[in-house]
Short mmCIF file of C-alpha atoms and ligand atoms in Angstrom, two decimals:
data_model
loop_
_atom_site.label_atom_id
_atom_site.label_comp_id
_atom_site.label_asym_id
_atom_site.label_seq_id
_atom_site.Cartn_x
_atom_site.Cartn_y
_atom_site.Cartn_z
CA UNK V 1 -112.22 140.58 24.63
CA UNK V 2 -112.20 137.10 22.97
CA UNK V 3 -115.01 134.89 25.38
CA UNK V 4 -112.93 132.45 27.55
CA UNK V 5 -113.70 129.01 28.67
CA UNK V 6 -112.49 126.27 31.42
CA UNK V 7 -112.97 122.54 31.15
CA UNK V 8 -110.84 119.55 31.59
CA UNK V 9 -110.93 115.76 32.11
CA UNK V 10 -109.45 113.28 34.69
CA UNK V 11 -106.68 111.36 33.25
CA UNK V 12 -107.73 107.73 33.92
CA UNK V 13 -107.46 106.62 30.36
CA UNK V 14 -108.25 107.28 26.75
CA UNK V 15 -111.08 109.19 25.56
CA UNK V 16 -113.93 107.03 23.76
CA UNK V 17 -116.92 108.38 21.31
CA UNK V 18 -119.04 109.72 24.28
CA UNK V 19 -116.26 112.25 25.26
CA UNK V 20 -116.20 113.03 21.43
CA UNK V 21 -119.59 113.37 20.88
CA UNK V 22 -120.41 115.59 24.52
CA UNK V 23 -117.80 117.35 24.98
CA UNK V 24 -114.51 117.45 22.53
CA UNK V 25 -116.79 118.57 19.64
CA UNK V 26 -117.59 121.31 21.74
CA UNK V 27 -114.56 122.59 22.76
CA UNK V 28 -113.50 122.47 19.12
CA UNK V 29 -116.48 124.34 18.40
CA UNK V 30 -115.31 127.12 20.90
CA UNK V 31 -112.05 127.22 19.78
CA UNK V 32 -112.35 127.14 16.60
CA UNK V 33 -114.58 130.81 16.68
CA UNK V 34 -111.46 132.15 18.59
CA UNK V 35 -112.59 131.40 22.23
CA UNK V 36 -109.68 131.39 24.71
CA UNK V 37 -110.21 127.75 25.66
CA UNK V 38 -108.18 126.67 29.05
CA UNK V 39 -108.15 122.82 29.60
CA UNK V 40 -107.30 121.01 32.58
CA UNK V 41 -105.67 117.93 32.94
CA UNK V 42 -107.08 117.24 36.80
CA UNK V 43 -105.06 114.86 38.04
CA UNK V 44 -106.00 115.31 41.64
CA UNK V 45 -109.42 114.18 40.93
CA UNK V 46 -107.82 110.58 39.54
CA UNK V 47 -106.95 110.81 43.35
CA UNK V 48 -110.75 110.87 44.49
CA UNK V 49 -111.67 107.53 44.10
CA UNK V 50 -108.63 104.97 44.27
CA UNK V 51 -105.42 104.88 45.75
CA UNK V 52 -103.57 103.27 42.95
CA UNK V 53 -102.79 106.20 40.12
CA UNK V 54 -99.22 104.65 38.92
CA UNK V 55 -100.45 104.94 35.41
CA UNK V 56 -101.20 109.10 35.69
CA UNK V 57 -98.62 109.95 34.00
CA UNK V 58 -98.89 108.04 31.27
CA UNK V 59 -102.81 108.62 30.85
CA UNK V 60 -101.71 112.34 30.96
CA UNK V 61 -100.09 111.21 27.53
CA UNK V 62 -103.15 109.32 26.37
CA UNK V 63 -105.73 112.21 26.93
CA UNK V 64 -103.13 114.49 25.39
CA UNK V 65 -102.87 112.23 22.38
CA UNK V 66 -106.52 112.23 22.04
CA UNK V 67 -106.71 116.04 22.26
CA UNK V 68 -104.17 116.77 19.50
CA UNK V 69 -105.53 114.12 17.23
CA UNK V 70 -109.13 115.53 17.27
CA UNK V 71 -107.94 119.21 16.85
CA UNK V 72 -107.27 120.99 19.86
CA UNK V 73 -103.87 123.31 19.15
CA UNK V 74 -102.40 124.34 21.39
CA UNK V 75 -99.39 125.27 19.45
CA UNK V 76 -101.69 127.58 16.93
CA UNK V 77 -100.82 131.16 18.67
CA UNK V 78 -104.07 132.39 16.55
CA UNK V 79 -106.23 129.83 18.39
CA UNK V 80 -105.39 130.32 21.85
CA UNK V 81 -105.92 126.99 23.41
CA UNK V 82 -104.18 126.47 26.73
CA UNK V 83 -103.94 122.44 27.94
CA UNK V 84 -102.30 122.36 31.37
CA UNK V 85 -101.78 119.76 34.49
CA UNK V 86 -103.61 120.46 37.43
CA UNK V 87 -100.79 119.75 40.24
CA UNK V 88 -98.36 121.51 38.67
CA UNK V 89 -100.20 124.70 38.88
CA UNK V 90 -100.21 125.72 42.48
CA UNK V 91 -102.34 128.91 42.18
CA UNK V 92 -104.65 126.35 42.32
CA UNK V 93 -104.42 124.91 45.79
CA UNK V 94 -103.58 128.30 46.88
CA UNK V 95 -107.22 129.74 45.54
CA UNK V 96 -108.71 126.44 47.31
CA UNK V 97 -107.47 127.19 50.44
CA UNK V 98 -109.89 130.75 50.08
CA UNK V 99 -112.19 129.26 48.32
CA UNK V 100 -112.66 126.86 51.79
CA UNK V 101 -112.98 128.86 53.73
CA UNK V 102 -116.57 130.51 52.36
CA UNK V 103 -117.54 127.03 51.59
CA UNK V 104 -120.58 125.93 54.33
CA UNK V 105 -119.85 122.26 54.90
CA UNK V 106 -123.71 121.36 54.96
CA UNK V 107 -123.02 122.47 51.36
CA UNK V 108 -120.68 119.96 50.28
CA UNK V 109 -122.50 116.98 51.77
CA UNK V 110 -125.11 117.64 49.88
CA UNK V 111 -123.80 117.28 46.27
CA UNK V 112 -125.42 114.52 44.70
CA UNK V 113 -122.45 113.93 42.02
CA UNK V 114 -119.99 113.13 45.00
CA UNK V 115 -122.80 110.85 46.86
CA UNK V 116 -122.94 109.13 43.47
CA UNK V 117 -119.23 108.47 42.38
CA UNK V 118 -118.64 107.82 46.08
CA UNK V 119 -120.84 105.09 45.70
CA UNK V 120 -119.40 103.75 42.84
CA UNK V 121 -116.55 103.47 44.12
CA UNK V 122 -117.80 101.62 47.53
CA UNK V 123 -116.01 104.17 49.69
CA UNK V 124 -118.73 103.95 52.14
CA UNK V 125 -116.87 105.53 55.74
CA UNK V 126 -113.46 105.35 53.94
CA UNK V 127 -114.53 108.43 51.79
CA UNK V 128 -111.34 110.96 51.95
CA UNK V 129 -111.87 114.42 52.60
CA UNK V 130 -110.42 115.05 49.35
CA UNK V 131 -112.88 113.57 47.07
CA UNK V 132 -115.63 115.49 49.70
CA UNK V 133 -113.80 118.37 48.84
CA UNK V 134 -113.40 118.11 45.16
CA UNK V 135 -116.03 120.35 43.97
CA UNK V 136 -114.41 122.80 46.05
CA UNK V 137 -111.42 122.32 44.02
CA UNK V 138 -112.88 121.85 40.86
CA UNK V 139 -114.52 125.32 41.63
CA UNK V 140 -110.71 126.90 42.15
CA UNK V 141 -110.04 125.43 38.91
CA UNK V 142 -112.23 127.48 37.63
CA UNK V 143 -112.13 130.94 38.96
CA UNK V 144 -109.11 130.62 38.78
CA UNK V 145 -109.36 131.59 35.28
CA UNK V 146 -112.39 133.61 35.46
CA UNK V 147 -114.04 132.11 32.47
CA UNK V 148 -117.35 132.96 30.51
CA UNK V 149 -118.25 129.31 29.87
CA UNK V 150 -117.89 125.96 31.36
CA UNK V 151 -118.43 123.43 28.79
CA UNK V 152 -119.63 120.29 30.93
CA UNK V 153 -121.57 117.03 31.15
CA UNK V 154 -125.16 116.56 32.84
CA UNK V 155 -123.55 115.18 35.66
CA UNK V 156 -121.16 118.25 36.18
CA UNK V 157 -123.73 120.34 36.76
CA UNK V 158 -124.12 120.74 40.45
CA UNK V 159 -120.48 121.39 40.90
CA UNK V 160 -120.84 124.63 38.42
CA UNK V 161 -123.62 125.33 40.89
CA UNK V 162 -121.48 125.24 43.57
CA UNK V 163 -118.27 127.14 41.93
CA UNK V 164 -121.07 130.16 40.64
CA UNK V 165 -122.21 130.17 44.71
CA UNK V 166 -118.63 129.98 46.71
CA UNK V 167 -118.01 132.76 43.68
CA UNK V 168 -120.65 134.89 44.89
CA UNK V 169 -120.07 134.50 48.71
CA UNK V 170 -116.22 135.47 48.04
CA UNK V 171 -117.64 138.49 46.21
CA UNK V 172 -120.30 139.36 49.00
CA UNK V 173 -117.86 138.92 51.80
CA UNK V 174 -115.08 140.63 50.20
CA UNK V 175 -114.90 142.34 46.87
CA UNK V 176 -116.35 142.04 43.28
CA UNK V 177 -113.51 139.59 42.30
CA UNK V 178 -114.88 137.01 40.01
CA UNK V 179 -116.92 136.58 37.32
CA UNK V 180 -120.11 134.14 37.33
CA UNK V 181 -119.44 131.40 34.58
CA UNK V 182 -122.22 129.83 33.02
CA UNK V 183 -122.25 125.75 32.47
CA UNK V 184 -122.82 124.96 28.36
CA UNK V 185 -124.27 121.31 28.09
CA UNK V 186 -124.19 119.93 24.90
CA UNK V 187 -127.87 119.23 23.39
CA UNK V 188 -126.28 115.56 22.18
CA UNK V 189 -128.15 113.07 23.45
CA UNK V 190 -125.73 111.33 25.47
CA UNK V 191 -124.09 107.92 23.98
CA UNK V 192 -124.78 104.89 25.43
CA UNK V 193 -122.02 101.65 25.49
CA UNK V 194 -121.96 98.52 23.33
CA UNK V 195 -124.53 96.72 26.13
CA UNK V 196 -127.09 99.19 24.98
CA UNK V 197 -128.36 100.15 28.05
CA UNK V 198 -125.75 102.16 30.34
CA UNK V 199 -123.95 105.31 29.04
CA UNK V 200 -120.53 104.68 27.76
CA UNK V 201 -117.64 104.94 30.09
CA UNK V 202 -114.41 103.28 30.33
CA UNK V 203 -115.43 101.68 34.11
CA UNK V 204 -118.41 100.47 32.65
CA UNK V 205 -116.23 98.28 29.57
CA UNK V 206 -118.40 99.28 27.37
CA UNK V 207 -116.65 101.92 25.14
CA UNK V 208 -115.48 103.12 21.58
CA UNK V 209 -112.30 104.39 21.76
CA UNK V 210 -110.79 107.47 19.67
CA UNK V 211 -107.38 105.07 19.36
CA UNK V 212 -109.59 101.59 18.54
CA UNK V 213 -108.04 99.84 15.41
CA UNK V 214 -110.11 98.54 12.80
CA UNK V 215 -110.10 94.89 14.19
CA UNK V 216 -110.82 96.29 17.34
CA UNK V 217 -114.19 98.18 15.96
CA UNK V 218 -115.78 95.54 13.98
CA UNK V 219 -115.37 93.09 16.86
CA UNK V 220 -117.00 95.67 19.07
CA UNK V 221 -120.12 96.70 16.65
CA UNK V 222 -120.72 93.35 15.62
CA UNK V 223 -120.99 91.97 19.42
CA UNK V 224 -123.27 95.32 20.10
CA UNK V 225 -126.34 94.91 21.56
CA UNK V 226 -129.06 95.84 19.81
CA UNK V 227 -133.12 95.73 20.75
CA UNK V 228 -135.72 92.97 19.67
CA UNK V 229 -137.50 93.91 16.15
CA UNK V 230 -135.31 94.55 13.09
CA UNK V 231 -135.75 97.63 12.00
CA UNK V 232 -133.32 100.88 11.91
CA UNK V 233 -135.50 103.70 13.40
CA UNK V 234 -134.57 106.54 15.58
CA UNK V 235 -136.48 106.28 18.65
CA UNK V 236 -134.38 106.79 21.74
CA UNK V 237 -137.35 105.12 24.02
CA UNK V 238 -138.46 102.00 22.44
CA UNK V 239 -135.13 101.63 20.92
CA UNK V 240 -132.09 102.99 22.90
CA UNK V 241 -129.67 100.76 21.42
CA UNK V 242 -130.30 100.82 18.01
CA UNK V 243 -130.62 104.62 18.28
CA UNK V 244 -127.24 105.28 19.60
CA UNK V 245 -125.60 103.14 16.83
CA UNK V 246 -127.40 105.21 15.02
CA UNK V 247 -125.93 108.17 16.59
CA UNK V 248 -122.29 106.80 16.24
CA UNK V 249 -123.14 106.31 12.88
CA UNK V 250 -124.72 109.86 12.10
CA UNK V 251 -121.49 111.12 13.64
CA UNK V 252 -119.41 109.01 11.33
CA UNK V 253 -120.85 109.28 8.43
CA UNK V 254 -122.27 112.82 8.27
CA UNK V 255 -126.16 111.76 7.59
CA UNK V 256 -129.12 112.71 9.20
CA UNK V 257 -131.41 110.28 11.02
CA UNK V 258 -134.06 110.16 8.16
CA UNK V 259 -131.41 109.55 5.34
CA UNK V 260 -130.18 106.66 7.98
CA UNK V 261 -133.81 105.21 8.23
CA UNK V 262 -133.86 105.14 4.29
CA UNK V 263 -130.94 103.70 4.22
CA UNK V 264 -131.47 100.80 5.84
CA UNK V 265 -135.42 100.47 5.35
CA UNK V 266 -136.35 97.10 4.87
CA UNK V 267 -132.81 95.72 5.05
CA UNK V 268 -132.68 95.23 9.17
CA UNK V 269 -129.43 95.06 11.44
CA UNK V 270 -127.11 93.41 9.52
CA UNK V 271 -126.32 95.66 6.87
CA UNK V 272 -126.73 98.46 9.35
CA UNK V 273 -123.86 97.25 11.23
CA UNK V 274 -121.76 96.36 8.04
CA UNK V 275 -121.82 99.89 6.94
CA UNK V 276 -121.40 101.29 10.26
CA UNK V 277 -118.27 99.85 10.59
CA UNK V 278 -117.11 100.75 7.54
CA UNK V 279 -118.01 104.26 8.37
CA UNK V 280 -116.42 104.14 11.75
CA UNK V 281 -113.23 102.96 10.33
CA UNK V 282 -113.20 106.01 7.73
CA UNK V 283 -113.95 108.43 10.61
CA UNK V 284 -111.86 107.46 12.65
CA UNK V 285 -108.56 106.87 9.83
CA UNK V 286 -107.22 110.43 10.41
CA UNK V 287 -107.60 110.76 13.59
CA UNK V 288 -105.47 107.42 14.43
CA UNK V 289 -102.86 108.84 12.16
CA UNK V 290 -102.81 112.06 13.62
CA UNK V 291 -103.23 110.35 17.22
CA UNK V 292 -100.03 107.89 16.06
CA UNK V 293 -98.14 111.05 14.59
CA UNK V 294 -98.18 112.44 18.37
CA UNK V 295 -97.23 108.42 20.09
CA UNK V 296 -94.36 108.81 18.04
CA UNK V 297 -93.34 112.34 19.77
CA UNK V 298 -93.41 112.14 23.12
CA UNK V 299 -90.94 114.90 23.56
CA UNK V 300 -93.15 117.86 21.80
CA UNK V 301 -96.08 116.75 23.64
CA UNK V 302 -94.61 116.57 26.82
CA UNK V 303 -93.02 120.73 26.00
CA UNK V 304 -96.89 121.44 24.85
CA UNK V 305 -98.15 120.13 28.17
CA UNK V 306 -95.21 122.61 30.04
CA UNK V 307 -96.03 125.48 28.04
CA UNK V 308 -99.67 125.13 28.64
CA UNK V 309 -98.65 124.60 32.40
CA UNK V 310 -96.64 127.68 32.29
CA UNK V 311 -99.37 129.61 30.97
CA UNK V 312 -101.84 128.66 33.17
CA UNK V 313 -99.23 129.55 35.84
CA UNK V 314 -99.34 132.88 35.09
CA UNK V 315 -102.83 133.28 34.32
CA UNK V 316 -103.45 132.44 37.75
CA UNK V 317 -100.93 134.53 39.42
CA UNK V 318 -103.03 137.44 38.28
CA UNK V 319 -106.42 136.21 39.95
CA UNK V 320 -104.43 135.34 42.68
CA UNK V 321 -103.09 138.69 43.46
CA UNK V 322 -106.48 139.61 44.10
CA UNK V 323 -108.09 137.28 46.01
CA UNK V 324 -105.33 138.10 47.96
CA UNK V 325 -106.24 142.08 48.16
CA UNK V 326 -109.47 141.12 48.49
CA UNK V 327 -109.36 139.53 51.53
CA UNK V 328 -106.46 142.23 52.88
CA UNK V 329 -104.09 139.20 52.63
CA UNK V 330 -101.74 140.74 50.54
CA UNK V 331 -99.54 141.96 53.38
CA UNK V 332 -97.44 144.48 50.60
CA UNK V 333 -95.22 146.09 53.47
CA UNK V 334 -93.70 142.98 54.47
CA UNK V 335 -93.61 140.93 51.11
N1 LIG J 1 -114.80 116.68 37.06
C1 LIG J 1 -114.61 116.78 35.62
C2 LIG J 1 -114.95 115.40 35.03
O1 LIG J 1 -114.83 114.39 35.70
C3 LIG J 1 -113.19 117.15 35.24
C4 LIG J 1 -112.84 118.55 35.67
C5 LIG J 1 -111.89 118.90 36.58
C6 LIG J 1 -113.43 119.75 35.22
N2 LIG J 1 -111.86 120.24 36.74
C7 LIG J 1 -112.76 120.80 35.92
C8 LIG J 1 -114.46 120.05 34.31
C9 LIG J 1 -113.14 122.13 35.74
C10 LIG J 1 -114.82 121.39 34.13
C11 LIG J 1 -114.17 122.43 34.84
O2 LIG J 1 -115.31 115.35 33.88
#
């Protein structure tokens, strides 16, 4: 049996250099040794923290783009990589619903991921049960699947926690039914933003993106923030900025750290951030074209994301058969 994994992203917008970086390298890295890889599109969780999610759809486009143009294939029969939107799959809020029900509630208000994006977000008393809920979900999504690995951030962590414990109470109170996945976080160090100091993220403005132009890139590195002294070392504590350029710039170009610290020795930011951009622009060349390719094809993109959908589909009819014997709820005499 080929080893399976489950991961996914909320469609608020497209992906930048830290999603790169922690987690799309890794999924390519999976699928590319002939992992089943199963990737949600969870569009409920846009639903978590704001009200207005008009442009879903067509950020359901923009993380798809992204996807394709990096090297996730889901038309490749050999590689096995299944991209799918999460409300159109209702196995899923049908395994929730179970999934609830074993859930303690003391359990949920305790997850310090929520308490932190709920905060965020100033939801403060206007918190919906939803986005309290979410981990619950997130854990459907995926059992659901009954994966080996979970390919996640840091910050992802206590929901795997919490999918690997409502797995084990469902299997305690009824029957052996799924599998324990195991989280895989990525030994990156994560990116930070162009201010240098926070970790890149589209709410914080602060972020490469996969579909940046040229124009757009060398205005962005040459406005980066960098830290006092002039040197290009790699020291993540006395120099976070300057080390995460050099990160970006490891990742574009191929070299190491120490052939980056010779490169530069003696020459200070300037250059640094000259050749960076250069190397950014080369990086990223392909994967714009690829990423444009797929703009200019809406139509197979949007029969990929139906297929994938389709699949999942019927993937999850299976599990769902037996979380329904499992809990006698399969009622076979009367449907
Ligand atoms: N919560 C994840 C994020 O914000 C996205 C996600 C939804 C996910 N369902 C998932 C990740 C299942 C892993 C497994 O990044």
């Amino acid at each position: 049996m080929p080893i399976r994994i489950l991961t996914g992203d909320r469609p608020t917008g497209p992906l930048h250099l830290g999603h790169y970086v922690g987690s799309l390298t890794e999924r390519l890295r999976f699928q590319n040794e002939g992992a089943e890889c199963f990737i949600i599109i969870a569009d409920y969780q846009v639903m978590t923290d704001r009200t207005d999610v008009r442009d879903t759809e067509k950020n359901i486009y923009e993380v798809m783009f992204d996807y394709l143009a990096v090297g996730l294939d889901p038309f490749d029969s050999d590689k096995k990589t299944t991209i799918f939107v999460q409300s159109r799959v209702p196995q899923l809020a049908d395994l929730f619903m179970f999934l609830s029900m074993v859930t303690p509630v003391a359990k949920v208000n305790r997850n310090p991921t929520v308490k932190e994006e709920a905060k965020a977000a100033h939801l403060g008393s206007k918190m919906s049960l939803g986005m309290l809920s979410y981990p619950v979900s997130q854990a459907a999504d995926i059992l659901l699947f009954q994966p080996d690995y979970i390919p996640v951030g840091e910050d992802q962590l206590p929901h795997i926690e919490m999918t690997r414990e409502i797995a084990r109470s469902f299997n305690a109170l009824y029957k052996e039914t799924f599998k324990l996945p195991e989280a895989v976080v990525s030994n990156v160090p994560k990116l930070l933003g162009l201010d240098g100091s926070q970790k890149m993220s589209k709410s914080r403005n602060n972020a490469i993106y996969l579909s940046d132009g040229s124009d757009a890139i060398a205005k962005k590195i040459k406005t980066a923030v960098t830290d006092s002294g002039s040197e290009v070392t790699y020291d993540p504590a006395r120099k976070p900025a300057v080390s995460s350029l050099m990160q970006i710039y490891k990742l574009a170009s191929g070299h190491d750290f120490e052939a980056i610290e010779r490169e530069f020795e003696g020459k200070g930011y300037g250059l640094f951030k000259v050749r960076l951009i250069e190397a950014l622009n080369h990086f990223l060349q392909p994967i714009r074209m690829r990423r444009q390719a797929f703009a200019t094809d809406r139509g197979q993109v949007a029969q990929m994301l139906r297929r994938g959908t389709n699949k999942a589909a019927l993937e999850g009819t299976k599990t769902l058969q037996r979380v329904r014997e499992a809990v006698t709820f399969d009622y076979s005499s009367i449907f």
